[in-house]
């Protein structure tokens, strides 16, 4: 099997994973079920954000697996140290603390000549 085919192996398996627990099992990362039950979507979203910054082209499967494992460990650690509200990985949570947009200037019709 070539490096290109084998590099797709773990990424393919992760793409087919059905639950957060599957990600942890595939990559061999220990976790506290209480944290995963509380922040599973946030952890996976953060992992996706970190993975988007990675370049796997030409990497051997062992390297891709190690980097994916490190990314999952980092994403998980983010939520061990703080809450989903503090991390704000989803837009709805980001918008909740965003500066309100200034309303457009209102010009009454009576002011127009």
mmCIF file of N, CA and C in Angstrom:
data_model
loop_
_atom_site.group_PDB
_atom_site.id
_atom_site.type_symbol
_atom_site.label_atom_id
_atom_site.label_comp_id
_atom_site.label_asym_id
_atom_site.label_seq_id
_atom_site.Cartn_x
_atom_site.Cartn_y
_atom_site.Cartn_z
ATOM 1 N N UNK A 1 0.855 -1.180 0.000
ATOM 2 C CA UNK A 1 0.000 0.000 0.000
ATOM 3 C C UNK A 1 0.894 1.234 0.000
ATOM 4 N N UNK A 2 0.624 2.211 -0.885
ATOM 5 C CA UNK A 2 1.459 3.406 -0.963
ATOM 6 C C UNK A 2 1.128 4.356 0.183
ATOM 7 N N UNK A 3 2.032 5.322 0.412
ATOM 8 C CA UNK A 3 1.812 6.292 1.490
ATOM 9 C C UNK A 3 0.543 7.098 1.268
ATOM 10 N N UNK A 4 0.255 7.439 -0.006
ATOM 11 C CA UNK A 4 -0.944 8.227 -0.290
ATOM 12 C C UNK A 4 -2.196 7.434 0.051
ATOM 13 N N UNK A 5 -2.231 6.157 -0.308
ATOM 14 C CA UNK A 5 -3.400 5.333 -0.002
ATOM 15 C C UNK A 5 -3.531 5.111 1.504
ATOM 16 N N UNK A 6 -2.407 4.849 2.184
ATOM 17 C CA UNK A 6 -2.480 4.569 3.606
ATOM 18 C C UNK A 6 -2.773 5.828 4.413
ATOM 19 N N UNK A 7 -2.333 6.993 3.924
ATOM 20 C CA UNK A 7 -2.613 8.245 4.635
ATOM 21 C C UNK A 7 -4.115 8.499 4.672
ATOM 22 N N UNK A 8 -4.820 8.065 3.641
ATOM 23 C CA UNK A 8 -6.262 8.251 3.608
ATOM 24 C C UNK A 8 -6.954 7.293 4.575
ATOM 25 N N UNK A 9 -6.248 6.255 5.038
ATOM 26 C CA UNK A 9 -6.845 5.259 5.905
ATOM 27 C C UNK A 9 -7.469 5.833 7.155
ATOM 28 N N UNK A 10 -6.711 6.520 7.977
ATOM 29 C CA UNK A 10 -7.253 7.053 9.238
ATOM 30 C C UNK A 10 -8.242 8.174 8.960
ATOM 31 N N UNK A 11 -7.961 8.998 7.967
ATOM 32 C CA UNK A 11 -8.890 10.083 7.640
ATOM 33 C C UNK A 11 -10.222 9.513 7.144
ATOM 34 N N UNK A 12 -10.163 8.448 6.367
ATOM 35 C CA UNK A 12 -11.380 7.781 5.900
ATOM 36 C C UNK A 12 -12.156 7.217 7.085
ATOM 37 N N UNK A 13 -11.444 6.559 8.000
ATOM 38 C CA UNK A 13 -12.101 5.982 9.177
ATOM 39 C C UNK A 13 -12.738 7.065 10.041
ATOM 40 N N UNK A 14 -12.043 8.177 10.223
ATOM 41 C CA UNK A 14 -12.597 9.279 11.017
ATOM 42 C C UNK A 14 -13.822 9.864 10.337
ATOM 43 N N UNK A 15 -13.770 9.948 9.019
ATOM 44 C CA UNK A 15 -14.905 10.473 8.263
ATOM 45 C C UNK A 15 -16.134 9.586 8.415
ATOM 46 N N UNK A 16 -15.931 8.305 8.607
ATOM 47 C CA UNK A 16 -17.033 7.356 8.748
ATOM 48 C C UNK A 16 -17.461 7.152 10.205
ATOM 49 N N UNK A 17 -16.735 7.731 11.144
ATOM 50 C CA UNK A 17 -17.062 7.568 12.563
ATOM 51 C C UNK A 17 -18.448 8.145 12.854
ATOM 52 N N UNK A 18 -19.173 7.481 13.740
ATOM 53 C CA UNK A 18 -20.556 7.870 14.046
ATOM 54 C C UNK A 18 -20.710 8.650 15.347
ATOM 55 N N UNK A 19 -19.697 8.632 16.192
ATOM 56 C CA UNK A 19 -19.829 9.304 17.483
ATOM 57 C C UNK A 19 -18.478 9.837 17.934
ATOM 58 N N UNK A 20 -18.531 10.723 18.891
ATOM 59 C CA UNK A 20 -17.290 11.257 19.466
ATOM 60 C C UNK A 20 -16.456 10.128 20.058
ATOM 61 N N UNK A 21 -17.126 9.182 20.677
ATOM 62 C CA UNK A 21 -16.412 8.048 21.269
ATOM 63 C C UNK A 21 -15.646 7.263 20.204
ATOM 64 N N UNK A 22 -16.203 7.182 18.992
ATOM 65 C CA UNK A 22 -15.505 6.517 17.886
ATOM 66 C C UNK A 22 -14.200 7.227 17.558
ATOM 67 N N UNK A 23 -14.217 8.552 17.554
ATOM 68 C CA UNK A 23 -13.003 9.328 17.286
ATOM 69 C C UNK A 23 -11.935 9.015 18.330
ATOM 70 N N UNK A 24 -12.344 9.026 19.595
ATOM 71 C CA UNK A 24 -11.397 8.748 20.674
ATOM 72 C C UNK A 24 -10.847 7.331 20.569
ATOM 73 N N UNK A 25 -11.711 6.367 20.244
ATOM 74 C CA UNK A 25 -11.280 4.975 20.124
ATOM 75 C C UNK A 25 -10.346 4.777 18.934
ATOM 76 N N UNK A 26 -10.693 5.343 17.782
ATOM 77 C CA UNK A 26 -9.858 5.196 16.590
ATOM 78 C C UNK A 26 -8.453 5.761 16.790
ATOM 79 N N UNK A 27 -8.375 6.862 17.535
ATOM 80 C CA UNK A 27 -7.086 7.524 17.719
ATOM 81 C C UNK A 27 -6.397 7.127 19.023
ATOM 82 N N UNK A 28 -7.063 6.322 19.844
ATOM 83 C CA UNK A 28 -6.453 5.862 21.087
ATOM 84 C C UNK A 28 -6.245 6.956 22.111
ATOM 85 N N UNK A 29 -7.217 7.864 22.214
ATOM 86 C CA UNK A 29 -7.128 8.977 23.159
ATOM 87 C C UNK A 29 -8.021 8.672 24.354
ATOM 88 N N UNK A 30 -7.453 8.737 25.553
ATOM 89 C CA UNK A 30 -8.238 8.543 26.775
ATOM 90 C C UNK A 30 -9.098 9.776 27.022
ATOM 91 N N UNK A 31 -10.272 9.564 27.616
ATOM 92 C CA UNK A 31 -11.170 10.689 27.882
ATOM 93 C C UNK A 31 -12.063 10.367 29.064
ATOM 94 N N UNK A 32 -12.601 11.431 29.643
ATOM 95 C CA UNK A 32 -13.583 11.323 30.717
ATOM 96 C C UNK A 32 -14.965 11.367 30.060
ATOM 97 N N UNK A 33 -15.762 10.314 30.193
ATOM 98 C CA UNK A 33 -17.088 10.305 29.553
ATOM 99 C C UNK A 33 -17.969 11.485 29.955
ATOM 100 N N UNK A 34 -17.807 11.991 31.159
ATOM 101 C CA UNK A 34 -18.621 13.135 31.597
ATOM 102 C C UNK A 34 -18.320 14.368 30.749
ATOM 103 N N UNK A 35 -17.058 14.596 30.443
ATOM 104 C CA UNK A 35 -16.678 15.757 29.631
ATOM 105 C C UNK A 35 -17.170 15.573 28.201
ATOM 106 N N UNK A 36 -16.982 14.375 27.657
ATOM 107 C CA UNK A 36 -17.424 14.116 26.283
ATOM 108 C C UNK A 36 -18.941 14.199 26.182
ATOM 109 N N UNK A 37 -19.660 13.698 27.161
ATOM 110 C CA UNK A 37 -21.122 13.784 27.139
ATOM 111 C C UNK A 37 -21.610 15.222 27.169
ATOM 112 N N UNK A 38 -20.874 16.086 27.849
ATOM 113 C CA UNK A 38 -21.266 17.480 27.988
ATOM 114 C C UNK A 38 -20.849 18.329 26.790
ATOM 115 N N UNK A 39 -19.693 18.026 26.177
ATOM 116 C CA UNK A 39 -19.142 18.918 25.152
ATOM 117 C C UNK A 39 -18.767 18.202 23.852
ATOM 118 N N UNK A 40 -19.407 17.093 23.551
ATOM 119 C CA UNK A 40 -19.010 16.284 22.387
ATOM 120 C C UNK A 40 -19.003 17.067 21.082
ATOM 121 N N UNK A 41 -20.043 17.799 20.780
ATOM 122 C CA UNK A 41 -20.089 18.543 19.525
ATOM 123 C C UNK A 41 -19.044 19.651 19.493
ATOM 124 N N UNK A 42 -18.823 20.265 20.626
ATOM 125 C CA UNK A 42 -17.837 21.337 20.716
ATOM 126 C C UNK A 42 -16.423 20.790 20.496
ATOM 127 N N UNK A 43 -16.143 19.641 21.079
ATOM 128 C CA UNK A 43 -14.821 19.015 20.926
ATOM 129 C C UNK A 43 -14.589 18.654 19.464
ATOM 130 N N UNK A 44 -15.567 18.031 18.840
ATOM 131 C CA UNK A 44 -15.412 17.636 17.445
ATOM 132 C C UNK A 44 -15.321 18.846 16.523
ATOM 133 N N UNK A 45 -16.069 19.879 16.819
ATOM 134 C CA UNK A 45 -15.983 21.115 16.016
ATOM 135 C C UNK A 45 -14.588 21.726 16.138
ATOM 136 N N UNK A 46 -14.077 21.792 17.361
ATOM 137 C CA UNK A 46 -12.743 22.347 17.580
ATOM 138 C C UNK A 46 -11.694 21.486 16.879
ATOM 139 N N UNK A 47 -11.855 20.166 16.953
ATOM 140 C CA UNK A 47 -10.939 19.270 16.249
ATOM 141 C C UNK A 47 -10.955 19.586 14.753
ATOM 142 N N UNK A 48 -12.134 19.782 14.205
ATOM 143 C CA UNK A 48 -12.261 20.132 12.789
ATOM 144 C C UNK A 48 -11.565 21.440 12.458
ATOM 145 N N UNK A 49 -11.662 22.419 13.362
ATOM 146 C CA UNK A 49 -10.981 23.696 13.148
ATOM 147 C C UNK A 49 -9.473 23.494 13.120
ATOM 148 N N UNK A 50 -8.973 22.688 14.036
ATOM 149 C CA UNK A 50 -7.538 22.405 14.071
ATOM 150 C C UNK A 50 -7.096 21.603 12.852
ATOM 151 N N UNK A 51 -7.895 20.602 12.459
ATOM 152 C CA UNK A 51 -7.541 19.779 11.298
ATOM 153 C C UNK A 51 -7.528 20.593 10.004
ATOM 154 N N UNK A 52 -8.373 21.604 9.924
ATOM 155 C CA UNK A 52 -8.421 22.442 8.724
ATOM 156 C C UNK A 52 -7.090 23.151 8.481
ATOM 157 N N UNK A 53 -6.305 23.311 9.518
ATOM 158 C CA UNK A 53 -5.001 23.983 9.407
ATOM 159 C C UNK A 53 -3.877 23.009 9.043
ATOM 160 N N UNK A 54 -4.179 21.711 9.053
ATOM 161 C CA UNK A 54 -3.166 20.689 8.797
ATOM 162 C C UNK A 54 -3.028 20.408 7.301
ATOM 163 N N UNK A 55 -1.827 20.023 6.895
ATOM 164 C CA UNK A 55 -1.546 19.586 5.531
ATOM 165 C C UNK A 55 -1.075 18.143 5.594
ATOM 166 N N UNK A 56 -1.835 17.223 5.025
ATOM 167 C CA UNK A 56 -1.504 15.812 5.093
ATOM 168 C C UNK A 56 -0.942 15.251 3.790
ATOM 169 N N UNK A 57 -0.900 16.053 2.752
ATOM 170 C CA UNK A 57 -0.434 15.564 1.448
ATOM 171 C C UNK A 57 0.981 15.002 1.573
ATOM 172 N N UNK A 58 1.127 13.779 1.112
ATOM 173 C CA UNK A 58 2.437 13.135 1.109
ATOM 174 C C UNK A 58 2.884 12.572 2.446
ATOM 175 N N UNK A 59 2.068 12.704 3.479
ATOM 176 C CA UNK A 59 2.442 12.202 4.808
ATOM 177 C C UNK A 59 2.143 10.711 4.920
ATOM 178 N N UNK A 60 2.979 10.010 5.660
ATOM 179 C CA UNK A 60 2.772 8.584 5.914
ATOM 180 C C UNK A 60 1.597 8.411 6.879
ATOM 181 N N UNK A 61 0.963 7.245 6.834
ATOM 182 C CA UNK A 61 -0.200 6.995 7.687
ATOM 183 C C UNK A 61 0.123 7.196 9.166
ATOM 184 N N UNK A 62 1.295 6.740 9.589
ATOM 185 C CA UNK A 62 1.672 6.886 11.001
ATOM 186 C C UNK A 62 1.739 8.354 11.399
ATOM 187 N N UNK A 63 2.254 9.197 10.518
ATOM 188 C CA UNK A 63 2.338 10.636 10.815
ATOM 189 C C UNK A 63 0.950 11.271 10.835
ATOM 190 N N UNK A 64 0.111 10.910 9.869
ATOM 191 C CA UNK A 64 -1.256 11.450 9.826
ATOM 192 C C UNK A 64 -2.005 11.051 11.091
ATOM 193 N N UNK A 65 -1.873 9.796 11.482
ATOM 194 C CA UNK A 65 -2.539 9.304 12.692
ATOM 195 C C UNK A 65 -2.038 10.046 13.920
ATOM 196 N N UNK A 66 -0.733 10.230 14.026
ATOM 197 C CA UNK A 66 -0.156 10.934 15.177
ATOM 198 C C UNK A 66 -0.627 12.381 15.232
ATOM 199 N N UNK A 67 -0.697 13.039 14.086
ATOM 200 C CA UNK A 67 -1.148 14.428 14.055
ATOM 201 C C UNK A 67 -2.634 14.538 14.385
ATOM 202 N N UNK A 68 -3.440 13.596 13.874
ATOM 203 C CA UNK A 68 -4.873 13.595 14.202
ATOM 204 C C UNK A 68 -5.072 13.351 15.698
ATOM 205 N N UNK A 69 -4.294 12.441 16.253
ATOM 206 C CA UNK A 69 -4.380 12.160 17.688
ATOM 207 C C UNK A 69 -4.014 13.406 18.491
ATOM 208 N N UNK A 70 -2.944 14.087 18.098
ATOM 209 C CA UNK A 70 -2.525 15.309 18.806
ATOM 210 C C UNK A 70 -3.596 16.387 18.721
ATOM 211 N N UNK A 71 -4.237 16.504 17.572
ATOM 212 C CA UNK A 71 -5.296 17.501 17.384
ATOM 213 C C UNK A 71 -6.498 17.178 18.271
ATOM 214 N N UNK A 72 -6.888 15.909 18.331
ATOM 215 C CA UNK A 72 -8.009 15.523 19.195
ATOM 216 C C UNK A 72 -7.661 15.760 20.662
ATOM 217 N N UNK A 73 -6.446 15.420 21.053
ATOM 218 C CA UNK A 73 -6.025 15.665 22.440
ATOM 219 C C UNK A 73 -6.065 17.151 22.765
ATOM 220 N N UNK A 74 -5.645 17.996 21.814
ATOM 221 C CA UNK A 74 -5.664 19.444 22.034
ATOM 222 C C UNK A 74 -7.096 19.958 22.141
ATOM 223 N N UNK A 75 -7.961 19.501 21.247
ATOM 224 C CA UNK A 75 -9.367 19.919 21.279
ATOM 225 C C UNK A 75 -10.031 19.482 22.582
ATOM 226 N N UNK A 76 -9.775 18.250 22.993
ATOM 227 C CA UNK A 76 -10.333 17.736 24.248
ATOM 228 C C UNK A 76 -9.812 18.554 25.432
ATOM 229 N N UNK A 77 -8.521 18.850 25.446
ATOM 230 C CA UNK A 77 -7.923 19.629 26.535
ATOM 231 C C UNK A 77 -8.551 21.020 26.641
ATOM 232 N N UNK A 78 -8.931 21.594 25.511
ATOM 233 C CA UNK A 78 -9.591 22.907 25.533
ATOM 234 C C UNK A 78 -10.844 22.875 26.397
ATOM 235 N N UNK A 79 -11.565 21.752 26.357
ATOM 236 C CA UNK A 79 -12.827 21.665 27.081
ATOM 237 C C UNK A 79 -12.686 21.029 28.453
ATOM 238 N N UNK A 80 -11.526 20.475 28.747
ATOM 239 C CA UNK A 80 -11.230 20.047 30.113
ATOM 240 C C UNK A 80 -10.919 21.297 30.935
ATOM 241 N N UNK A 81 -10.212 22.233 30.303
ATOM 242 C CA UNK A 81 -9.770 23.449 30.991
ATOM 243 C C UNK A 81 -10.854 24.521 31.068
ATOM 244 N N UNK A 82 -11.827 24.496 30.175
ATOM 245 C CA UNK A 82 -12.876 25.518 30.192
ATOM 246 C C UNK A 82 -14.166 24.947 29.606
ATOM 247 N N UNK A 83 -15.193 25.754 29.610
ATOM 248 C CA UNK A 83 -16.515 25.288 29.182
ATOM 249 C C UNK A 83 -16.784 25.646 27.719
ATOM 250 N N UNK A 84 -17.788 25.011 27.136
ATOM 251 C CA UNK A 84 -18.178 25.379 25.776
ATOM 252 C C UNK A 84 -18.554 26.858 25.649
ATOM 253 N N UNK A 85 -19.160 27.408 26.679
ATOM 254 C CA UNK A 85 -19.528 28.829 26.642
ATOM 255 C C UNK A 85 -18.273 29.697 26.563
ATOM 256 N N UNK A 86 -17.238 29.333 27.285
ATOM 257 C CA UNK A 86 -15.987 30.106 27.252
ATOM 258 C C UNK A 86 -15.250 29.925 25.927
ATOM 259 N N UNK A 87 -15.318 28.750 25.334
ATOM 260 C CA UNK A 87 -14.605 28.473 24.088
ATOM 261 C C UNK A 87 -15.309 29.046 22.856
ATOM 262 N N UNK A 88 -16.622 29.056 22.869
ATOM 263 C CA UNK A 88 -17.443 29.634 21.801
ATOM 264 C C UNK A 88 -17.044 29.180 20.393
ATOM 265 N N UNK A 89 -17.131 27.890 20.134
ATOM 266 C CA UNK A 89 -16.756 27.386 18.814
ATOM 267 C C UNK A 89 -17.888 27.504 17.787
ATOM 268 N N UNK A 90 -19.112 27.653 18.265
ATOM 269 C CA UNK A 90 -20.246 27.767 17.353
ATOM 270 C C UNK A 90 -20.677 29.220 17.207
ATOM 271 N N UNK A 91 -21.153 29.562 16.022
ATOM 272 C CA UNK A 91 -21.521 30.937 15.708
ATOM 273 C C UNK A 91 -22.570 31.500 16.668
ATOM 274 N N UNK A 92 -23.542 30.700 17.044
ATOM 275 C CA UNK A 92 -24.591 31.188 17.941
ATOM 276 C C UNK A 92 -23.997 31.666 19.268
ATOM 277 N N UNK A 93 -22.975 30.985 19.756
ATOM 278 C CA UNK A 93 -22.319 31.408 21.001
ATOM 279 C C UNK A 93 -21.426 32.617 20.775
ATOM 280 N N UNK A 94 -20.813 32.707 19.602
ATOM 281 C CA UNK A 94 -19.990 33.872 19.281
ATOM 282 C C UNK A 94 -20.859 35.117 19.155
ATOM 283 N N UNK A 95 -22.012 34.965 18.511
ATOM 284 C CA UNK A 95 -22.923 36.098 18.325
ATOM 285 C C UNK A 95 -23.514 36.582 19.642
ATOM 286 N N UNK A 96 -23.607 35.702 20.625
ATOM 287 C CA UNK A 96 -24.197 36.069 21.908
ATOM 288 C C UNK A 96 -23.374 37.133 22.633
ATOM 289 N N UNK A 97 -22.085 37.216 22.332
ATOM 290 C CA UNK A 97 -21.235 38.206 22.995
ATOM 291 C C UNK A 97 -20.688 39.249 22.030
ATOM 292 N N UNK A 98 -21.096 39.178 20.770
ATOM 293 C CA UNK A 98 -20.612 40.119 19.768
ATOM 294 C C UNK A 98 -21.208 41.503 20.028
ATOM 295 N N UNK A 99 -20.465 42.507 19.623
ATOM 296 C CA UNK A 99 -20.963 43.877 19.721
ATOM 297 C C UNK A 99 -22.200 43.995 18.838
ATOM 298 N N UNK A 100 -23.263 44.589 19.371
ATOM 299 C CA UNK A 100 -24.457 44.731 18.540
ATOM 300 C C UNK A 100 -24.162 45.661 17.351
ATOM 301 N N UNK A 101 -24.748 45.332 16.215
ATOM 302 C CA UNK A 101 -24.559 46.165 15.030
ATOM 303 C C UNK A 101 -25.343 47.449 15.203
ATOM 304 N N UNK A 102 -24.749 48.531 14.745
ATOM 305 C CA UNK A 102 -25.441 49.815 14.829
ATOM 306 C C UNK A 102 -26.572 49.821 13.810
ATOM 307 N N UNK A 103 -27.736 50.297 14.231
ATOM 308 C CA UNK A 103 -28.841 50.344 13.272
ATOM 309 C C UNK A 103 -28.542 51.382 12.185
ATOM 310 N N UNK A 104 -29.100 51.157 11.036
ATOM 311 C CA UNK A 104 -28.933 52.108 9.935
ATOM 312 C C UNK A 104 -29.554 53.436 10.353
ATOM 313 N N UNK A 105 -28.977 54.523 9.852
ATOM 314 C CA UNK A 105 -29.505 55.852 10.174
ATOM 315 C C UNK A 105 -30.941 55.947 9.654
ATOM 316 N N UNK A 106 -31.797 56.485 10.482
ATOM 317 C CA UNK A 106 -33.209 56.617 10.132
ATOM 318 C C UNK A 106 -33.474 58.060 9.727
ATOM 319 N N UNK A 107 -34.038 58.208 8.568
ATOM 320 C CA UNK A 107 -34.406 59.538 8.090
ATOM 321 C C UNK A 107 -35.918 59.517 7.839
ATOM 322 N N UNK A 108 -36.666 60.279 8.646
ATOM 323 C CA UNK A 108 -38.113 60.272 8.445
ATOM 324 C C UNK A 108 -38.475 60.928 7.106
ATOM 325 N N UNK A 109 -39.567 60.486 6.536
ATOM 326 C CA UNK A 109 -40.011 61.044 5.251
ATOM 327 C C UNK A 109 -40.282 62.536 5.353
ATOM 328 N N UNK A 110 -40.706 62.987 6.506
ATOM 329 C CA UNK A 110 -41.007 64.422 6.668
ATOM 330 C C UNK A 110 -39.753 65.267 6.556
ATOM 331 N N UNK A 111 -38.585 64.695 6.753
ATOM 332 C CA UNK A 111 -37.337 65.453 6.662
ATOM 333 C C UNK A 111 -36.866 65.592 5.211
ATOM 334 N N UNK A 112 -37.456 64.818 4.318
ATOM 335 C CA UNK A 112 -37.075 64.901 2.896
ATOM 336 C C UNK A 112 -37.846 66.010 2.220
ATOM 337 N N UNK A 113 -37.224 66.741 1.337
ATOM 338 C CA UNK A 113 -37.915 67.839 0.613
ATOM 339 C C UNK A 113 -38.082 67.484 -0.814
#
